[in-house]
Amino acid sequence: MTERCFILTEVFPGIQSVYRHGERVYSCSLDEGITNRIIQDLLEINPETEITVASGRKVFWNSLYISESEKLHKAVYHDYQKPLSCRANKIVAELSDSETAEAVAEKNNCRLQSYRGENRYAFLPREAGKVRALRELTGMLNIPLDKVAAFGDDLNDLEMLRVCGSGVAVANAVQNVKEAADYVTLSNDQDGVAVWLERNLISTDIQSPGQ
């Protein structure tokens, strides 16, 4: 089996921040002024919209149902009536259409990310991206990207899967991602990432696209 390096990191969120052994080794964020301007632009469009703001390990959310959320039950409630005193790695809100989201992103000179099958949109630093974060991390560790395995399921994972030595798509990934991947593993619900790692640490018995 070809030697590979598996980098186990903690990623928050969308790979705008990377933590290694509890220490943040990479962060890409919007400055404080732009963070609050985007929030106000979103509230002007719809004062009732729910907005999450990720800043490092902390997530702010203006929802009254934080405790009922499976993923964001540790979020901090904030109604955004007062400006945040932090830089956002990512701001997510539900909007009526992509044109509205694009207008907000263009006005604030930031990057826009959409989610398949949803009307949620993320606003990120223009230079943000999974590949950039991986390049920063592998550079620190002096590990070439062709020795790295990456896992993905959506369109924003495409570039990362292509540049890494082993690009792995889960079975529930969109078709374009599965076609671009070097390997396809089981779905998220079937612990596909763990299965792939176990099989590749023990044997090379893995399903490739088209097999």
PDB file of C-alpha atoms in Angstrom:
ATOM      1  CA  MET A   1       0.000   0.000   0.000  1.00  0.00           C
ATOM      2  CA  THR A   2       1.257   3.480  -0.842  1.00  0.00           C
ATOM      3  CA  GLU A   3       2.329   5.395   2.253  1.00  0.00           C
ATOM      4  CA  ARG A   4      -0.153   8.093   3.234  1.00  0.00           C
ATOM      5  CA  CYS A   5      -0.429  10.537   6.071  1.00  0.00           C
ATOM      6  CA  PHE A   6      -3.787  10.987   7.811  1.00  0.00           C
ATOM      7  CA  ILE A   7      -4.002  14.392   9.452  1.00  0.00           C
ATOM      8  CA  LEU A   8      -6.497  14.307  12.302  1.00  0.00           C
ATOM      9  CA  THR A   9      -7.575  17.855  13.027  1.00  0.00           C
ATOM     10  CA  GLU A  10     -10.497  19.698  14.557  1.00  0.00           C
ATOM     11  CA  VAL A  11     -12.099  21.964  11.997  1.00  0.00           C
ATOM     12  CA  PHE A  12     -14.449  24.910  12.713  1.00  0.00           C
ATOM     13  CA  PRO A  13     -16.543  25.544  10.605  1.00  0.00           C
ATOM     14  CA  GLY A  14     -16.130  24.967   6.862  1.00  0.00           C
ATOM     15  CA  ILE A  15     -12.394  24.888   7.522  1.00  0.00           C
ATOM     16  CA  GLN A  16     -12.069  28.601   8.303  1.00  0.00           C
ATOM     17  CA  SER A  17     -10.285  27.625  11.544  1.00  0.00           C
ATOM     18  CA  VAL A  18      -8.104  24.592  12.196  1.00  0.00           C
ATOM     19  CA  TYR A  19      -7.167  23.316  15.633  1.00  0.00           C
ATOM     20  CA  ARG A  20      -4.408  20.828  16.332  1.00  0.00           C
ATOM     21  CA  HIS A  21      -4.039  19.346  19.802  1.00  0.00           C
ATOM     22  CA  GLY A  22      -6.417  22.044  21.068  1.00  0.00           C
ATOM     23  CA  GLU A  23      -4.369  24.913  19.643  1.00  0.00           C
ATOM     24  CA  ARG A  24      -5.620  27.045  16.763  1.00  0.00           C
ATOM     25  CA  VAL A  25      -3.025  26.842  14.019  1.00  0.00           C
ATOM     26  CA  TYR A  26      -4.976  28.509  11.221  1.00  0.00           C
ATOM     27  CA  SER A  27      -7.811  31.026  11.039  1.00  0.00           C
ATOM     28  CA  CYS A  28      -9.404  33.022   8.243  1.00  0.00           C
ATOM     29  CA  SER A  29     -11.969  35.614   9.305  1.00  0.00           C
ATOM     30  CA  LEU A  30     -13.953  38.690   8.330  1.00  0.00           C
ATOM     31  CA  ASP A  31     -12.962  41.815  10.206  1.00  0.00           C
ATOM     32  CA  GLU A  32     -15.245  43.041  12.976  1.00  0.00           C
ATOM     33  CA  GLY A  33     -16.746  45.878  10.953  1.00  0.00           C
ATOM     34  CA  ILE A  34     -17.695  43.689   7.993  1.00  0.00           C
ATOM     35  CA  THR A  35     -19.020  41.002  10.360  1.00  0.00           C
ATOM     36  CA  ASN A  36     -21.526  43.415  11.882  1.00  0.00           C
ATOM     37  CA  ARG A  37     -22.371  45.050   8.550  1.00  0.00           C
ATOM     38  CA  ILE A  38     -23.339  41.696   7.022  1.00  0.00           C
ATOM     39  CA  ILE A  39     -25.509  40.886  10.040  1.00  0.00           C
ATOM     40  CA  GLN A  40     -27.338  44.208   9.774  1.00  0.00           C
ATOM     41  CA  ASP A  41     -27.810  43.793   6.016  1.00  0.00           C
ATOM     42  CA  LEU A  42     -29.393  40.388   6.630  1.00  0.00           C
ATOM     43  CA  LEU A  43     -31.690  41.734   9.342  1.00  0.00           C
ATOM     44  CA  GLU A  44     -32.785  44.592   7.092  1.00  0.00           C
ATOM     45  CA  ILE A  45     -33.821  42.064   4.455  1.00  0.00           C
ATOM     46  CA  ASN A  46     -35.728  39.976   7.005  1.00  0.00           C
ATOM     47  CA  PRO A  47     -35.781  40.968  10.710  1.00  0.00           C
ATOM     48  CA  GLU A  48     -37.041  37.466  11.577  1.00  0.00           C
ATOM     49  CA  THR A  49     -34.281  35.515   9.874  1.00  0.00           C
ATOM     50  CA  GLU A  50     -32.126  33.251  12.026  1.00  0.00           C
ATOM     51  CA  ILE A  51     -28.419  34.041  11.780  1.00  0.00           C
ATOM     52  CA  THR A  52     -25.506  32.015  13.073  1.00  0.00           C
ATOM     53  CA  VAL A  53     -22.089  33.599  13.445  1.00  0.00           C
ATOM     54  CA  ALA A  54     -19.091  31.344  13.962  1.00  0.00           C
ATOM     55  CA  SER A  55     -16.038  32.905  15.574  1.00  0.00           C
ATOM     56  CA  GLY A  56     -13.331  30.438  16.498  1.00  0.00           C
ATOM     57  CA  ARG A  57     -14.859  27.831  18.801  1.00  0.00           C
ATOM     58  CA  LYS A  58     -17.842  30.043  19.663  1.00  0.00           C
ATOM     59  CA  VAL A  59     -21.103  30.230  17.719  1.00  0.00           C
ATOM     60  CA  PHE A  60     -23.665  33.012  18.187  1.00  0.00           C
ATOM     61  CA  TRP A  61     -27.289  32.416  17.211  1.00  0.00           C
ATOM     62  CA  ASN A  62     -30.471  34.465  17.514  1.00  0.00           C
ATOM     63  CA  SER A  63     -32.697  31.393  17.890  1.00  0.00           C
ATOM     64  CA  LEU A  64     -34.916  30.810  20.924  1.00  0.00           C
ATOM     65  CA  TYR A  65     -34.506  27.063  20.470  1.00  0.00           C
ATOM     66  CA  ILE A  66     -30.772  26.633  20.920  1.00  0.00           C
ATOM     67  CA  SER A  67     -31.137  23.948  23.584  1.00  0.00           C
ATOM     68  CA  GLU A  68     -33.250  21.833  21.203  1.00  0.00           C
ATOM     69  CA  SER A  69     -30.651  21.892  18.426  1.00  0.00           C
ATOM     70  CA  GLU A  70     -28.665  18.694  17.960  1.00  0.00           C
ATOM     71  CA  LYS A  71     -25.653  20.435  16.394  1.00  0.00           C
ATOM     72  CA  LEU A  72     -25.758  23.926  17.909  1.00  0.00           C
ATOM     73  CA  HIS A  73     -26.997  23.329  21.442  1.00  0.00           C
ATOM     74  CA  LYS A  74     -23.822  24.967  22.773  1.00  0.00           C
ATOM     75  CA  ALA A  75     -24.338  28.172  20.780  1.00  0.00           C
ATOM     76  CA  VAL A  76     -24.513  31.505  22.595  1.00  0.00           C
ATOM     77  CA  TYR A  77     -27.756  33.444  22.234  1.00  0.00           C
ATOM     78  CA  HIS A  78     -27.377  36.912  20.698  1.00  0.00           C
ATOM     79  CA  ASP A  79     -30.169  39.034  19.232  1.00  0.00           C
ATOM     80  CA  TYR A  80     -27.678  41.187  17.259  1.00  0.00           C
ATOM     81  CA  GLN A  81     -29.248  44.397  18.525  1.00  0.00           C
ATOM     82  CA  LYS A  82     -25.759  45.339  19.698  1.00  0.00           C
ATOM     83  CA  PRO A  83     -22.674  44.783  17.509  1.00  0.00           C
ATOM     84  CA  LEU A  84     -20.535  41.718  18.085  1.00  0.00           C
ATOM     85  CA  SER A  85     -17.026  42.422  19.329  1.00  0.00           C
ATOM     86  CA  CYS A  86     -15.385  39.621  17.366  1.00  0.00           C
ATOM     87  CA  ARG A  87     -14.365  38.561  13.874  1.00  0.00           C
ATOM     88  CA  ALA A  88     -16.540  36.001  12.120  1.00  0.00           C
ATOM     89  CA  ASN A  89     -15.159  32.953  10.357  1.00  0.00           C
ATOM     90  CA  LYS A  90     -18.557  32.349   8.800  1.00  0.00           C
ATOM     91  CA  ILE A  91     -22.046  33.899   8.893  1.00  0.00           C
ATOM     92  CA  VAL A  92     -25.020  31.750   7.879  1.00  0.00           C
ATOM     93  CA  ALA A  93     -28.599  32.877   7.252  1.00  0.00           C
ATOM     94  CA  GLU A  94     -31.709  31.721   5.439  1.00  0.00           C
ATOM     95  CA  LEU A  95     -32.689  33.953   2.514  1.00  0.00           C
ATOM     96  CA  SER A  96     -35.476  33.809  -0.036  1.00  0.00           C
ATOM     97  CA  ASP A  97     -33.277  33.423  -3.123  1.00  0.00           C
ATOM     98  CA  SER A  98     -29.728  33.304  -4.416  1.00  0.00           C
ATOM     99  CA  GLU A  99     -29.927  36.764  -6.008  1.00  0.00           C
ATOM    100  CA  THR A 100     -30.518  38.355  -2.598  1.00  0.00           C
ATOM    101  CA  ALA A 101     -27.602  36.426  -1.112  1.00  0.00           C
ATOM    102  CA  GLU A 102     -25.326  37.390  -4.006  1.00  0.00           C
ATOM    103  CA  ALA A 103     -26.178  41.062  -3.510  1.00  0.00           C
ATOM    104  CA  VAL A 104     -25.180  40.915   0.168  1.00  0.00           C
ATOM    105  CA  ALA A 105     -21.930  39.130  -0.672  1.00  0.00           C
ATOM    106  CA  GLU A 106     -21.051  41.594  -3.423  1.00  0.00           C
ATOM    107  CA  LYS A 107     -21.820  44.615  -1.245  1.00  0.00           C
ATOM    108  CA  ASN A 108     -19.521  43.327   1.503  1.00  0.00           C
ATOM    109  CA  ASN A 109     -16.850  41.889  -0.807  1.00  0.00           C
ATOM    110  CA  CYS A 110     -17.052  38.442   0.703  1.00  0.00           C
ATOM    111  CA  ARG A 111     -17.383  34.904  -0.560  1.00  0.00           C
ATOM    112  CA  LEU A 112     -20.804  33.246  -0.852  1.00  0.00           C
ATOM    113  CA  GLN A 113     -21.464  29.567  -0.237  1.00  0.00           C
ATOM    114  CA  SER A 114     -24.799  27.816  -0.757  1.00  0.00           C
ATOM    115  CA  TYR A 115     -26.091  24.549   0.650  1.00  0.00           C
ATOM    116  CA  ARG A 116     -27.679  21.913  -1.564  1.00  0.00           C
ATOM    117  CA  GLY A 117     -31.432  21.641  -1.192  1.00  0.00           C
ATOM    118  CA  GLU A 118     -31.648  24.572   1.231  1.00  0.00           C
ATOM    119  CA  ASN A 119     -32.203  28.338   1.190  1.00  0.00           C
ATOM    120  CA  ARG A 120     -29.317  28.842   3.604  1.00  0.00           C
ATOM    121  CA  TYR A 121     -26.294  30.834   2.540  1.00  0.00           C
ATOM    122  CA  ALA A 122     -22.893  31.310   4.148  1.00  0.00           C
ATOM    123  CA  PHE A 123     -20.831  34.490   3.961  1.00  0.00           C
ATOM    124  CA  LEU A 124     -17.096  33.953   4.349  1.00  0.00           C
ATOM    125  CA  PRO A 125     -13.810  35.780   3.840  1.00  0.00           C
ATOM    126  CA  ARG A 126     -13.094  35.976   0.121  1.00  0.00           C
ATOM    127  CA  GLU A 127      -9.769  34.186   0.562  1.00  0.00           C
ATOM    128  CA  ALA A 128     -11.286  31.399   2.684  1.00  0.00           C
ATOM    129  CA  GLY A 129     -11.315  27.832   1.481  1.00  0.00           C
ATOM    130  CA  LYS A 130     -10.599  24.257   2.433  1.00  0.00           C
ATOM    131  CA  VAL A 131      -7.611  23.944   0.121  1.00  0.00           C
ATOM    132  CA  ARG A 132      -5.958  27.042   1.543  1.00  0.00           C
ATOM    133  CA  ALA A 133      -6.445  25.736   5.085  1.00  0.00           C
ATOM    134  CA  LEU A 134      -4.971  22.377   4.133  1.00  0.00           C
ATOM    135  CA  ARG A 135      -1.996  24.023   2.444  1.00  0.00           C
ATOM    136  CA  GLU A 136      -1.346  26.048   5.608  1.00  0.00           C
ATOM    137  CA  LEU A 137      -1.591  22.976   7.815  1.00  0.00           C
ATOM    138  CA  THR A 138       0.473  20.634   5.639  1.00  0.00           C
ATOM    139  CA  GLY A 139       3.086  23.370   5.282  1.00  0.00           C
ATOM    140  CA  MET A 140       3.386  23.618   9.066  1.00  0.00           C
ATOM    141  CA  LEU A 141       3.743  19.850   9.311  1.00  0.00           C
ATOM    142  CA  ASN A 142       6.012  19.587   6.253  1.00  0.00           C
ATOM    143  CA  ILE A 143       3.720  17.022   4.638  1.00  0.00           C
ATOM    144  CA  PRO A 144       3.019  17.072   0.871  1.00  0.00           C
ATOM    145  CA  LEU A 145      -0.635  17.193  -0.172  1.00  0.00           C
ATOM    146  CA  ASP A 146      -0.254  13.992  -2.182  1.00  0.00           C
ATOM    147  CA  LYS A 147       0.198  12.175   1.131  1.00  0.00           C
ATOM    148  CA  VAL A 148      -3.097  13.505   2.517  1.00  0.00           C
ATOM    149  CA  ALA A 149      -6.549  11.890   2.428  1.00  0.00           C
ATOM    150  CA  ALA A 150      -9.559  14.230   2.257  1.00  0.00           C
ATOM    151  CA  PHE A 151     -13.247  13.404   2.672  1.00  0.00           C
ATOM    152  CA  GLY A 152     -16.230  15.245   1.227  1.00  0.00           C
ATOM    153  CA  ASP A 153     -19.860  15.164   0.165  1.00  0.00           C
ATOM    154  CA  ASP A 154     -20.764  18.513  -1.393  1.00  0.00           C
ATOM    155  CA  LEU A 155     -19.619  20.802  -4.208  1.00  0.00           C
ATOM    156  CA  ASN A 156     -17.468  22.935  -1.920  1.00  0.00           C
ATOM    157  CA  ASP A 157     -15.313  19.829  -1.339  1.00  0.00           C
ATOM    158  CA  LEU A 158     -14.445  19.292  -5.013  1.00  0.00           C
ATOM    159  CA  GLU A 159     -11.187  21.246  -5.142  1.00  0.00           C
ATOM    160  CA  MET A 160      -9.962  19.699  -1.899  1.00  0.00           C
ATOM    161  CA  LEU A 161     -10.631  16.151  -3.126  1.00  0.00           C
ATOM    162  CA  ARG A 162      -8.801  16.860  -6.373  1.00  0.00           C
ATOM    163  CA  VAL A 163      -5.611  18.299  -4.868  1.00  0.00           C
ATOM    164  CA  CYS A 164      -5.125  15.715  -2.129  1.00  0.00           C
ATOM    165  CA  GLY A 165      -3.464  12.389  -2.763  1.00  0.00           C
ATOM    166  CA  SER A 166      -6.587  10.451  -1.817  1.00  0.00           C
ATOM    167  CA  GLY A 167      -9.931  12.128  -2.413  1.00  0.00           C
ATOM    168  CA  VAL A 168     -12.733  10.171  -0.772  1.00  0.00           C
ATOM    169  CA  ALA A 169     -16.458  10.769  -1.279  1.00  0.00           C
ATOM    170  CA  VAL A 170     -19.118   9.364   1.004  1.00  0.00           C
ATOM    171  CA  ALA A 171     -21.942   7.409  -0.630  1.00  0.00           C
ATOM    172  CA  ASN A 172     -24.473  10.192  -0.003  1.00  0.00           C
ATOM    173  CA  ALA A 173     -22.299  12.791  -1.764  1.00  0.00           C
ATOM    174  CA  VAL A 174     -23.581  14.650  -4.816  1.00  0.00           C
ATOM    175  CA  GLN A 175     -22.762  12.919  -8.094  1.00  0.00           C
ATOM    176  CA  ASN A 176     -20.111  15.440  -9.193  1.00  0.00           C
ATOM    177  CA  VAL A 177     -18.191  14.821  -5.988  1.00  0.00           C
ATOM    178  CA  LYS A 178     -18.318  11.039  -6.366  1.00  0.00           C
ATOM    179  CA  GLU A 179     -17.100  11.313  -9.954  1.00  0.00           C
ATOM    180  CA  ALA A 180     -14.167  13.540  -8.925  1.00  0.00           C
ATOM    181  CA  ALA A 181     -13.143  11.329  -5.996  1.00  0.00           C
ATOM    182  CA  ASP A 182     -10.477   8.643  -6.088  1.00  0.00           C
ATOM    183  CA  TYR A 183     -12.588   6.454  -3.816  1.00  0.00           C
ATOM    184  CA  VAL A 184     -16.183   6.160  -2.649  1.00  0.00           C
ATOM    185  CA  THR A 185     -16.887   4.908   0.868  1.00  0.00           C
ATOM    186  CA  LEU A 186     -20.084   4.309   2.820  1.00  0.00           C
ATOM    187  CA  SER A 187     -22.445   7.136   3.752  1.00  0.00           C
ATOM    188  CA  ASN A 188     -22.125   9.460   6.747  1.00  0.00           C
ATOM    189  CA  ASP A 189     -24.807   7.503   8.600  1.00  0.00           C
ATOM    190  CA  GLN A 190     -22.812   4.312   8.043  1.00  0.00           C
ATOM    191  CA  ASP A 191     -19.578   5.830   9.423  1.00  0.00           C
ATOM    192  CA  GLY A 192     -18.046   5.919   5.967  1.00  0.00           C
ATOM    193  CA  VAL A 193     -14.976   7.933   6.957  1.00  0.00           C
ATOM    194  CA  ALA A 194     -14.109   5.572   9.815  1.00  0.00           C
ATOM    195  CA  VAL A 195     -14.655   2.538   7.582  1.00  0.00           C
ATOM    196  CA  TRP A 196     -12.360   3.943   4.897  1.00  0.00           C
ATOM    197  CA  LEU A 197      -9.609   4.691   7.408  1.00  0.00           C
ATOM    198  CA  GLU A 198      -9.870   1.240   8.948  1.00  0.00           C
ATOM    199  CA  ARG A 199      -9.740  -0.487   5.561  1.00  0.00           C
ATOM    200  CA  ASN A 200      -6.798   1.574   4.368  1.00  0.00           C
ATOM    201  CA  LEU A 201      -4.834   1.086   7.560  1.00  0.00           C
ATOM    202  CA  ILE A 202      -5.384  -2.661   7.273  1.00  0.00           C
ATOM    203  CA  SER A 203      -5.918  -3.441   3.590  1.00  0.00           C
ATOM    204  CA  THR A 204      -6.536  -1.818   0.218  1.00  0.00           C
ATOM    205  CA  ASP A 205      -9.990  -3.363  -0.205  1.00  0.00           C
ATOM    206  CA  ILE A 206     -11.927  -0.210  -1.164  1.00  0.00           C
ATOM    207  CA  GLN A 207     -14.477   0.664  -3.813  1.00  0.00           C
ATOM    208  CA  SER A 208     -13.227   3.033  -6.513  1.00  0.00           C
ATOM    209  CA  PRO A 209     -15.572   5.061  -8.740  1.00  0.00           C
ATOM    210  CA  GLY A 210     -16.822   2.915 -11.591  1.00  0.00           C
ATOM    211  CA  GLN A 211     -16.052  -0.391  -9.858  1.00  0.00           C
TER     212      GLN A 211
END
